[in-house]
CSV table of C-alpha atoms in Angstrom, one decimal:
chain,number,residue,atom,x,y,z
I,30,MET,CA,128.6,127.0,73.4
I,31,SER,CA,125.6,127.5,75.7
I,32,ASP,CA,126.0,129.5,78.8
I,33,ASP,CA,123.3,127.7,80.6
I,34,PRO,CA,124.1,126.1,84.0
I,35,PRO,CA,126.0,122.8,83.9
I,36,SER,CA,124.0,119.6,84.1
I,37,PHE,CA,124.2,117.9,87.4
I,38,GLY,CA,124.2,114.5,85.8
I,39,THR,CA,121.7,112.9,88.2
I,40,GLN,CA,118.8,114.5,89.9
I,41,PRO,CA,119.7,115.7,93.4
I,42,PRO,CA,118.1,113.8,96.3
I,43,PRO,CA,114.7,115.0,97.5
I,44,PRO,CA,114.9,118.2,99.4
I,45,ARG,CA,115.1,118.0,103.2
I,46,PRO,CA,112.2,119.8,105.0
I,47,VAL,CA,114.5,122.6,106.2
I,48,SER,CA,115.7,123.2,102.6
I,49,LEU,CA,112.2,123.3,101.4
I,50,ILE,CA,111.1,125.7,104.1
I,51,ILE,CA,114.0,128.0,103.3
I,52,ALA,CA,113.2,127.9,99.6
I,53,VAL,CA,109.5,128.7,100.1
I,54,ALA,CA,110.2,131.4,102.7
I,55,THR,CA,112.8,133.0,100.3
I,56,VAL,CA,110.5,133.1,97.3
I,57,LEU,CA,107.6,134.4,99.5
I,58,ILE,CA,109.6,137.4,101.0
I,59,VAL,CA,111.3,138.2,97.7
I,60,GLY,CA,107.9,138.3,96.1
I,61,LEU,CA,106.6,140.7,98.8
I,62,THR,CA,109.7,142.9,98.2
I,63,LEU,CA,108.6,143.3,94.5
I,64,ARG,CA,105.3,144.9,95.5
I,65,ILE,CA,105.4,146.5,98.9
I,66,PRO,CA,107.9,149.4,98.1
I,67,THR,CA,105.8,150.8,95.4
I,68,ILE,CA,102.2,150.0,96.5
I,69,SER,CA,102.9,151.3,100.1
I,70,LEU,CA,103.0,154.8,98.6
I,71,ALA,CA,99.3,154.9,97.7
I,72,PRO,CA,97.8,155.3,101.2
I,73,LEU,CA,100.4,158.0,102.0
I,74,VAL,CA,99.8,160.2,99.0
I,75,PRO,CA,97.5,162.7,100.8
I,76,THR,CA,100.0,163.2,103.6
I,77,MET,CA,102.9,163.5,101.1
I,78,MET,CA,101.0,166.2,99.1
I,79,GLU,CA,100.4,168.2,102.3
I,80,ASP,CA,104.0,167.8,103.5
I,81,THR,CA,105.8,168.4,100.2
I,82,GLY,CA,103.4,170.8,98.5
I,83,HIS,CA,103.5,168.8,95.4
I,84,GLY,CA,100.4,167.8,93.4
I,85,GLU,CA,99.2,164.6,91.9
I,86,THR,CA,101.3,165.0,88.7
I,87,PHE,CA,104.6,165.0,90.6
I,88,LEU,CA,103.6,162.2,92.9
I,89,SER,CA,102.4,160.1,90.1
I,90,LEU,CA,106.0,159.9,88.9
I,91,LEU,CA,106.8,157.8,92.0
I,92,THR,CA,104.6,155.0,90.6
I,93,SER,CA,105.2,155.6,86.9
I,94,ILE,CA,109.0,155.7,87.2
I,95,PRO,CA,109.3,152.0,88.3
I,96,LEU,CA,107.1,151.0,85.4
I,97,VAL,CA,109.2,152.8,82.8
I,98,LEU,CA,112.4,151.4,84.3
I,99,THR,CA,111.1,147.9,84.0
I,100,LEU,CA,111.1,148.4,80.2
I,101,LEU,CA,114.8,149.4,80.5
I,102,ALA,CA,115.9,146.8,83.0
I,103,ALA,CA,114.2,143.7,81.6
I,104,PRO,CA,116.5,143.4,78.6
I,105,VAL,CA,119.7,143.7,80.7
I,106,ALA,CA,118.8,141.4,83.5
I,107,PRO,CA,119.6,138.1,81.7
I,108,PRO,CA,123.0,139.2,80.4
I,109,LEU,CA,123.9,140.5,83.9
I,110,ALA,CA,122.9,137.1,85.4
I,111,ASN,CA,125.0,135.3,82.7
I,112,ARG,CA,128.0,137.4,83.2
I,113,PHE,CA,128.1,137.7,87.0
I,114,GLY,CA,126.0,134.8,88.2
I,115,ARG,CA,122.3,134.9,89.2
I,116,GLY,CA,123.1,134.6,92.9
I,117,ARG,CA,125.3,137.6,92.9
I,118,VAL,CA,123.0,139.8,90.8
I,119,VAL,CA,119.9,139.0,93.0
I,120,SER,CA,122.0,139.8,96.1
I,121,ILE,CA,123.0,143.1,94.7
I,122,ALA,CA,119.4,143.9,93.5
I,123,LEU,CA,118.0,143.3,97.0
I,124,VAL,CA,120.7,145.5,98.6
I,125,ALA,CA,119.9,148.2,96.0
I,126,ILE,CA,116.2,148.0,96.8
I,127,ALA,CA,116.9,148.6,100.4
I,128,ALA,CA,119.3,151.4,99.6
I,129,GLY,CA,116.7,153.0,97.2
I,130,MET,CA,114.1,152.9,100.0
I,131,ALA,CA,116.5,154.6,102.4
I,132,LEU,CA,117.4,157.2,99.8
I,133,ARG,CA,113.7,157.8,99.0
I,134,SER,CA,113.1,158.5,102.7
I,135,THR,CA,115.8,161.3,102.8
I,136,PRO,CA,114.3,164.8,102.8
I,137,GLY,CA,114.4,166.6,99.4
I,138,ASP,CA,112.9,166.0,96.0
I,139,ALA,CA,116.1,164.8,94.4
I,140,PRO,CA,116.6,161.9,96.9
I,141,LEU,CA,112.9,161.0,96.5
I,142,LEU,CA,113.2,160.7,92.8
I,143,LEU,CA,116.6,159.1,92.7
I,144,GLY,CA,115.7,156.6,95.4
I,145,THR,CA,112.5,155.7,93.5
I,146,GLY,CA,114.6,155.2,90.4
I,147,LEU,CA,117.1,152.9,92.1
I,148,LEU,CA,114.5,150.7,93.8
I,149,GLY,CA,112.4,150.6,90.6
I,150,PHE,CA,115.3,149.5,88.4
I,151,SER,CA,116.4,146.9,91.0
I,152,ILE,CA,112.8,145.6,91.4
I,153,ALA,CA,112.6,145.2,87.6
I,154,ILE,CA,115.9,143.1,87.6
I,155,LEU,CA,114.6,140.9,90.3
I,156,THR,CA,111.2,140.5,88.7
I,157,VAL,CA,112.9,139.1,85.6
I,158,LEU,CA,115.1,136.7,87.5
I,159,VAL,CA,112.7,135.1,89.9
I,160,PRO,CA,111.2,132.7,87.4
I,161,SER,CA,114.7,131.5,86.5
I,162,ILE,CA,115.4,130.9,90.2
I,163,ILE,CA,112.3,128.7,90.3
I,164,ASN,CA,113.2,127.0,87.1
I,165,ALA,CA,116.6,126.1,88.5
I,166,GLU,CA,115.0,124.3,91.4
I,167,ARG,CA,114.1,120.6,91.7
I,168,THR,CA,111.2,119.6,89.5
I,169,GLU,CA,109.1,118.3,92.4
I,170,ILE,CA,109.0,121.6,94.2
I,171,ARG,CA,108.7,124.1,91.3
I,172,SER,CA,104.9,124.2,91.4
I,173,ARG,CA,105.0,125.0,95.2
I,174,LEU,CA,107.5,127.8,94.6
I,175,THR,CA,105.6,129.1,91.6
I,176,GLY,CA,102.4,129.1,93.7
I,177,THR,CA,104.1,130.8,96.6
I,178,TYR,CA,105.5,133.5,94.2
I,179,SER,CA,102.1,134.1,92.6
I,180,MET,CA,100.5,134.3,96.0
I,181,SER,CA,103.1,136.8,97.2
I,182,LEU,CA,102.3,139.2,94.3
I,183,SER,CA,98.7,139.5,95.6
I,184,LEU,CA,99.7,139.4,99.3
I,185,GLY,CA,102.2,142.2,98.9
I,186,PRO,CA,99.6,144.8,97.7
I,187,ALA,CA,97.1,143.6,100.3
I,188,LEU,CA,99.7,144.1,103.1
I,189,ALA,CA,100.9,147.4,101.8
I,190,LEU,CA,97.4,148.9,101.3
I,191,GLY,CA,96.0,147.5,104.6
I,192,LEU,CA,98.9,148.0,107.0
I,193,THR,CA,100.7,151.2,105.9
I,194,ILE,CA,98.4,153.6,107.7
I,195,PRO,CA,98.1,151.5,110.9
I,196,LEU,CA,101.9,151.2,110.9
I,197,ARG,CA,102.3,154.9,110.7
I,198,GLU,CA,99.7,155.5,113.5
I,199,ALA,CA,101.1,152.8,115.7
I,200,THR,CA,104.7,154.0,115.4
I,201,GLY,CA,104.1,157.7,115.1
I,202,LEU,CA,106.5,157.9,112.2
I,203,SER,CA,106.3,160.4,109.4
I,204,TRP,CA,105.4,159.3,105.9
I,205,ARG,CA,109.2,159.0,105.1
I,206,GLY,CA,109.8,156.9,108.2
I,207,THR,CA,106.8,154.7,107.4
I,208,LEU,CA,108.1,154.0,103.9
I,209,LEU,CA,111.5,153.2,105.3
I,210,ALA,CA,110.0,150.8,107.9
I,211,TRP,CA,108.9,148.6,105.0
I,212,ALA,CA,112.5,148.2,104.1
I,213,LEU,CA,112.7,145.6,106.9
I,214,CYS,CA,110.9,143.2,104.5
I,215,THR,CA,113.7,143.6,101.9
I,216,VAL,CA,116.4,143.1,104.6
I,217,ILE,CA,114.7,139.9,105.6
I,218,ALA,CA,114.5,138.8,101.9
I,219,ALA,CA,118.3,139.5,101.5
I,220,ALA,CA,119.1,137.5,104.6
I,221,LEU,CA,117.0,134.6,103.5
I,222,TRP,CA,118.5,134.7,100.0
I,223,LEU,CA,122.0,134.5,101.4
I,224,VAL,CA,121.0,131.4,103.4
I,225,TYR,CA,119.2,129.9,100.3
I,226,ILE,CA,122.1,130.2,97.9
I,227,ARG,CA,124.3,128.2,100.4
I,228,ILE,CA,122.1,125.1,99.7
I,229,PRO,CA,124.6,123.0,97.5
I,230,HIS,CA,122.4,122.6,94.4
I,231,VAL,CA,121.3,126.2,94.5
I,232,ALA,CA,124.9,127.4,94.9
I,233,ALA,CA,125.9,125.4,91.8
I,234,ALA,CA,123.1,126.7,89.7
I,235,SER,CA,123.4,130.3,90.9
I,236,GLY,CA,127.1,130.9,90.2
I,237,ALA,CA,128.8,132.5,87.2
I,238,HIS,CA,129.2,129.5,84.9
I,239,ARG,CA,131.0,130.7,81.8
I,240,GLY,CA,133.5,133.2,80.8
I,241,ARG,CA,132.6,136.7,79.8
I,242,ALA,CA,133.0,136.2,76.1
I,243,ALA,CA,130.9,133.1,76.0
I,244,SER,CA,128.3,134.8,78.1
I,245,ALA,CA,128.0,137.7,75.7
I,246,SER,CA,127.8,135.6,72.5
I,247,GLY,CA,125.5,133.0,74.0
I,248,GLY,CA,123.3,135.7,75.5
I,249,GLU,CA,122.9,137.3,72.1
I,250,ARG,CA,121.9,134.1,70.4
I,251,ARG,CA,119.5,133.2,73.2
I,252,ALA,CA,117.9,136.7,73.1
I,253,GLU,CA,117.4,136.4,69.3
I,254,ALA,CA,115.9,132.9,69.7
I,255,VAL,CA,113.5,134.1,72.4
I,256,LEU,CA,112.3,137.2,70.5
I,257,SER,CA,111.6,135.1,67.3
I,258,ASP,CA,109.6,132.5,69.2
I,259,ALA,CA,105.9,133.0,68.8
I,260,ASN,CA,105.1,131.0,71.9
I,261,VAL,CA,107.1,133.5,74.0
I,262,TRP,CA,104.9,136.3,72.7
I,263,PHE,CA,101.7,134.3,73.6
I,264,LEU,CA,103.0,133.8,77.1
I,265,ALA,CA,103.8,137.5,77.3
I,266,LEU,CA,100.3,138.5,76.2
I,267,PHE,CA,98.7,136.2,78.7
I,268,LEU,CA,100.7,137.7,81.5
I,269,GLY,CA,100.3,141.2,80.1
I,270,VAL,CA,96.5,141.1,80.0
I,271,THR,CA,96.6,139.8,83.6
I,272,SER,CA,98.6,142.9,84.6
I,273,LEU,CA,96.4,145.1,82.5
I,274,THR,CA,93.2,143.8,84.2
I,275,PHE,CA,94.7,144.2,87.7
I,276,TYR,CA,96.0,147.7,87.3
I,277,THR,CA,92.9,148.9,85.4
I,278,THR,CA,90.5,147.6,88.0
I,279,SER,CA,92.7,148.9,90.8
I,280,ALA,CA,92.7,152.4,89.3
I,281,TRP,CA,89.1,152.7,88.0
I,282,LEU,CA,86.8,150.2,89.7
I,283,PRO,CA,86.4,152.5,92.8
I,284,ALA,CA,85.4,155.4,90.5
I,285,VAL,CA,82.9,153.2,88.7
I,286,PHE,CA,81.3,152.2,92.0
I,287,VAL,CA,81.3,155.8,93.2
I,288,LEU,CA,79.6,157.0,90.0
I,289,ASP,CA,76.9,154.4,90.8
I,290,GLY,CA,76.3,155.9,94.2
I,291,MET,CA,78.6,153.9,96.5
I,292,PRO,CA,80.6,155.9,99.2
I,293,ALA,CA,84.3,156.3,98.3
I,294,GLN,CA,85.6,154.4,101.4
I,295,ALA,CA,83.4,151.4,100.6
I,296,ALA,CA,84.4,151.5,97.0
I,297,GLY,CA,88.1,151.3,97.9
I,298,GLY,CA,87.4,148.5,100.4
I,299,PHE,CA,85.7,146.4,97.8
I,300,THR,CA,88.5,147.0,95.3
I,301,SER,CA,91.1,145.9,97.8
I,302,LEU,CA,89.2,142.7,98.3
I,303,ILE,CA,90.3,141.6,94.8
I,304,SER,CA,93.9,141.2,96.0
I,305,ILE,CA,92.8,139.5,99.2
I,306,VAL,CA,90.7,136.9,97.3
I,307,ALA,CA,93.5,136.4,94.8
I,308,ILE,CA,96.0,135.2,97.4
I,309,PRO,CA,95.0,131.6,97.9
I,310,PHE,CA,94.1,131.1,94.2
I,311,GLY,CA,97.6,132.3,93.2
I,312,LEU,CA,99.0,129.5,95.4
I,313,ILE,CA,96.6,126.8,94.2
I,314,ALA,CA,96.8,127.4,90.4
I,315,PRO,CA,100.3,126.1,89.7
I,316,ILE,CA,99.8,123.0,91.9
I,317,ALA,CA,96.5,122.3,90.2
I,318,ILE,CA,98.1,122.7,86.8
I,319,ARG,CA,100.8,120.2,87.6
I,320,ARG,CA,98.1,117.7,88.7
I,321,GLY,CA,96.4,117.6,85.3
I,322,LEU,CA,94.4,120.8,85.0
I,323,SER,CA,96.8,122.7,82.7
I,324,ARG,CA,94.4,122.6,79.7
I,325,PHE,CA,91.6,124.0,81.9
I,326,ILE,CA,92.9,126.7,84.1
I,327,ALA,CA,94.5,129.1,81.7
I,328,PRO,CA,91.5,129.4,79.3
I,329,ALA,CA,88.9,129.3,82.1
I,330,ALA,CA,90.4,131.7,84.6
I,331,PRO,CA,90.0,134.9,82.5
I,332,LEU,CA,86.3,134.0,81.9
I,333,LEU,CA,85.6,134.5,85.6
I,334,ALA,CA,86.8,138.1,85.2
I,335,VAL,CA,84.5,138.4,82.1
I,336,LEU,CA,81.6,137.2,84.2
I,337,GLY,CA,82.5,139.8,86.9
I,338,LEU,CA,82.6,142.6,84.3
I,339,VAL,CA,79.2,141.4,82.9
I,340,LEU,CA,77.8,141.6,86.4
I,341,LEU,CA,79.3,145.1,86.7
I,342,LEU,CA,77.4,146.2,83.6
I,343,MET,CA,74.1,144.6,84.8
I,344,MET,CA,74.2,145.3,88.6
I,345,GLY,CA,76.6,148.2,89.1
I,346,ALA,CA,77.6,148.9,92.7
I,347,ALA,CA,74.8,146.7,93.9
I,348,GLY,CA,76.8,143.7,92.8
I,349,ALA,CA,80.1,144.8,94.3
I,350,LEU,CA,80.7,141.7,96.4
I,351,PRO,CA,80.3,139.0,93.7
I,352,ILE,CA,82.0,141.3,91.2
I,353,THR,CA,85.2,141.7,93.3
I,354,ILE,CA,85.2,138.0,94.3
I,355,LEU,CA,85.1,136.9,90.7
I,356,LEU,CA,87.8,139.4,89.7
I,357,GLY,CA,89.9,138.2,92.6
I,358,ILE,CA,89.6,134.5,91.8
I,359,SER,CA,90.4,135.2,88.2
I,360,GLN,CA,93.4,137.4,89.1
I,361,GLY,CA,94.9,134.7,91.4
I,362,LEU,CA,94.4,131.9,88.9
I,363,CYS,CA,95.7,134.0,86.0
I,364,LEU,CA,98.8,135.0,88.0
I,365,GLY,CA,99.5,131.4,89.0
I,366,ALA,CA,98.9,130.1,85.5
I,367,SER,CA,101.1,132.8,83.9
I,368,TYR,CA,104.2,132.2,86.0
I,369,ASP,CA,103.8,128.4,85.9
I,370,GLN,CA,103.6,128.5,82.1
I,371,ILE,CA,106.8,130.6,82.0
I,372,VAL,CA,108.7,128.4,84.4
I,373,LYS,CA,107.5,125.2,82.6
I,374,PHE,CA,108.3,126.6,79.2
I,375,GLY,CA,111.9,127.6,80.1
I,376,ARG,CA,114.4,125.0,78.9
I,377,SER,CA,117.0,126.2,81.5
I,378,PRO,CA,117.3,129.0,84.1
I,379,ALA,CA,119.1,131.2,81.6
I,380,HIS,CA,116.4,130.6,78.9
I,381,THR,CA,113.7,131.2,81.5
I,382,ALA,CA,115.3,134.6,82.4
I,383,SER,CA,115.2,135.6,78.8
I,384,VAL,CA,111.6,134.6,78.4
I,385,SER,CA,110.8,136.4,81.6
I,386,ALA,CA,112.4,139.6,80.3
I,387,VAL,CA,110.1,139.6,77.3
I,388,THR,CA,107.0,138.8,79.4
I,389,SER,CA,107.8,141.4,82.0
I,390,ALA,CA,108.3,144.1,79.4
I,391,VAL,CA,105.1,143.3,77.7
I,392,GLY,CA,103.3,143.1,81.0
I,393,VAL,CA,104.4,146.5,82.1
I,394,ALA,CA,103.6,148.1,78.7
I,395,LEU,CA,100.0,146.7,78.8
I,396,ALA,CA,99.7,147.6,82.5
I,397,ALA,CA,100.5,151.2,81.6
I,398,ILE,CA,98.1,151.3,78.7
I,399,GLY,CA,95.1,149.7,80.4
I,400,PRO,CA,94.2,152.4,83.0
I,401,PHE,CA,94.8,155.2,80.4
I,402,ALA,CA,92.5,153.6,77.8
I,403,PHE,CA,89.8,152.9,80.4
I,404,GLY,CA,89.9,156.5,81.7
I,405,LEU,CA,89.8,157.8,78.1
I,406,GLY,CA,86.7,155.8,77.4
I,407,LEU,CA,85.1,156.9,80.6
I,408,GLU,CA,85.7,160.5,79.9
I,409,THR,CA,84.7,160.3,76.2
I,410,ALA,CA,81.5,158.3,76.7
I,411,GLY,CA,80.5,159.9,79.9
I,412,SER,CA,79.8,156.5,81.4
I,413,SER,CA,81.7,153.3,82.2
I,414,VAL,CA,79.8,151.1,79.8
I,415,VAL,CA,82.2,151.4,76.8
I,416,SER,CA,85.3,151.0,79.0
I,417,VAL,CA,83.9,147.9,80.8
I,418,ILE,CA,82.9,146.3,77.5
I,419,GLY,CA,86.3,147.0,76.0
I,420,LEU,CA,88.1,145.5,79.0
I,421,ALA,CA,85.8,142.4,78.8
I,422,VAL,CA,86.6,141.9,75.2
I,423,ILE,CA,90.4,142.1,76.0
I,424,VAL,CA,89.9,139.4,78.7
I,425,VAL,CA,88.0,137.2,76.3
I,426,VAL,CA,91.0,137.4,74.0
I,427,GLN,CA,93.2,136.4,76.9
I,428,SER,CA,91.1,133.3,77.3
I,429,LEU,CA,91.6,132.4,73.7
I,430,ILE,CA,95.4,132.9,74.2
I,431,GLY,CA,95.2,130.6,77.2
I,432,LEU,CA,94.0,127.8,74.9
I,433,ARG,CA,97.4,128.1,73.1
I,434,THR,CA,99.6,128.7,76.1
I,435,SER,CA,98.1,125.8,78.2
I,436,LYS,CA,99.4,123.4,75.6
I,437,LEU,CA,103.1,124.5,75.7
């Protein structure tokens, strides 16, 4: 017996404007909650080092711990949703993220690490389940919700990097208080989620819909089927290279510009432009795909990044503006295409959650490998040429993978 949500028999009536606004707002703020708690650390690292006396190695744990926990949380998220209901698990995850941010802001190294672990694990659970939330929605609004979600994944870093220091200066808060202030976003997400799951068709799809024994056996069969499906691994690789490209360029593009003579502040500004440019294209991609461009966007979007990397080799820091614009457009389109493909491929919310678990784990693994490999090439070769060429080759492979995933 399947443990997927029950069929509703007939398609629900078209969503009312209020329901649609609630759905879009919920997905948007939940998406921001997946990025802001971790990204907002970066601007505060110098202050944290001065206040705590810790060096870069200890503080790097605060960003690496959530990545490691994603590998642990991804496999357990679908069984938890099956057993207790997706609505309940998401609610608990949002509360846990807020609790983790509060604990992280408590003085002491132990609360800092424990809070980071709690919010990291909860963010990973939520990351896996968001595509299944979208898959459970009415067909006619899935592309809008997917676009909103993809956009939020670029908007979150842009807000966190751009507003954290102004927030601290405007409020006079310490770094701990500034990090805690961002918890307001999670509180809003939780409030919106509680309203969202009261919409009748959402409440029906979000509840626990089978007994524990059926959930366990059905979940095992579905996990085996997903892991043995080659198409799932192609989807995972497409999303994984998207993550690898983003984290690699975020970590090393400023250094490449600086090595070519650009001031550090300008190099950081140009790199942050990637996330800003990506915002509208993350929103546009799923809508364009649903309107007949599915065979075009997934293979073509990575090639824009390849063009940006070729310009980087040819022009260096002198071509910073077109380079970052091309990388930003590619990032937004690839994100939108990745999540639209996952939502569209899922046969049910439960199946979508299992597919999302695999793609999330692969995405995190590649995201962790990318910056390390680029830095190793930079150090070994003494220049960025080898690393940039290597990254470009990987993105070309992503384009070829997109030829396959765009047909699913």
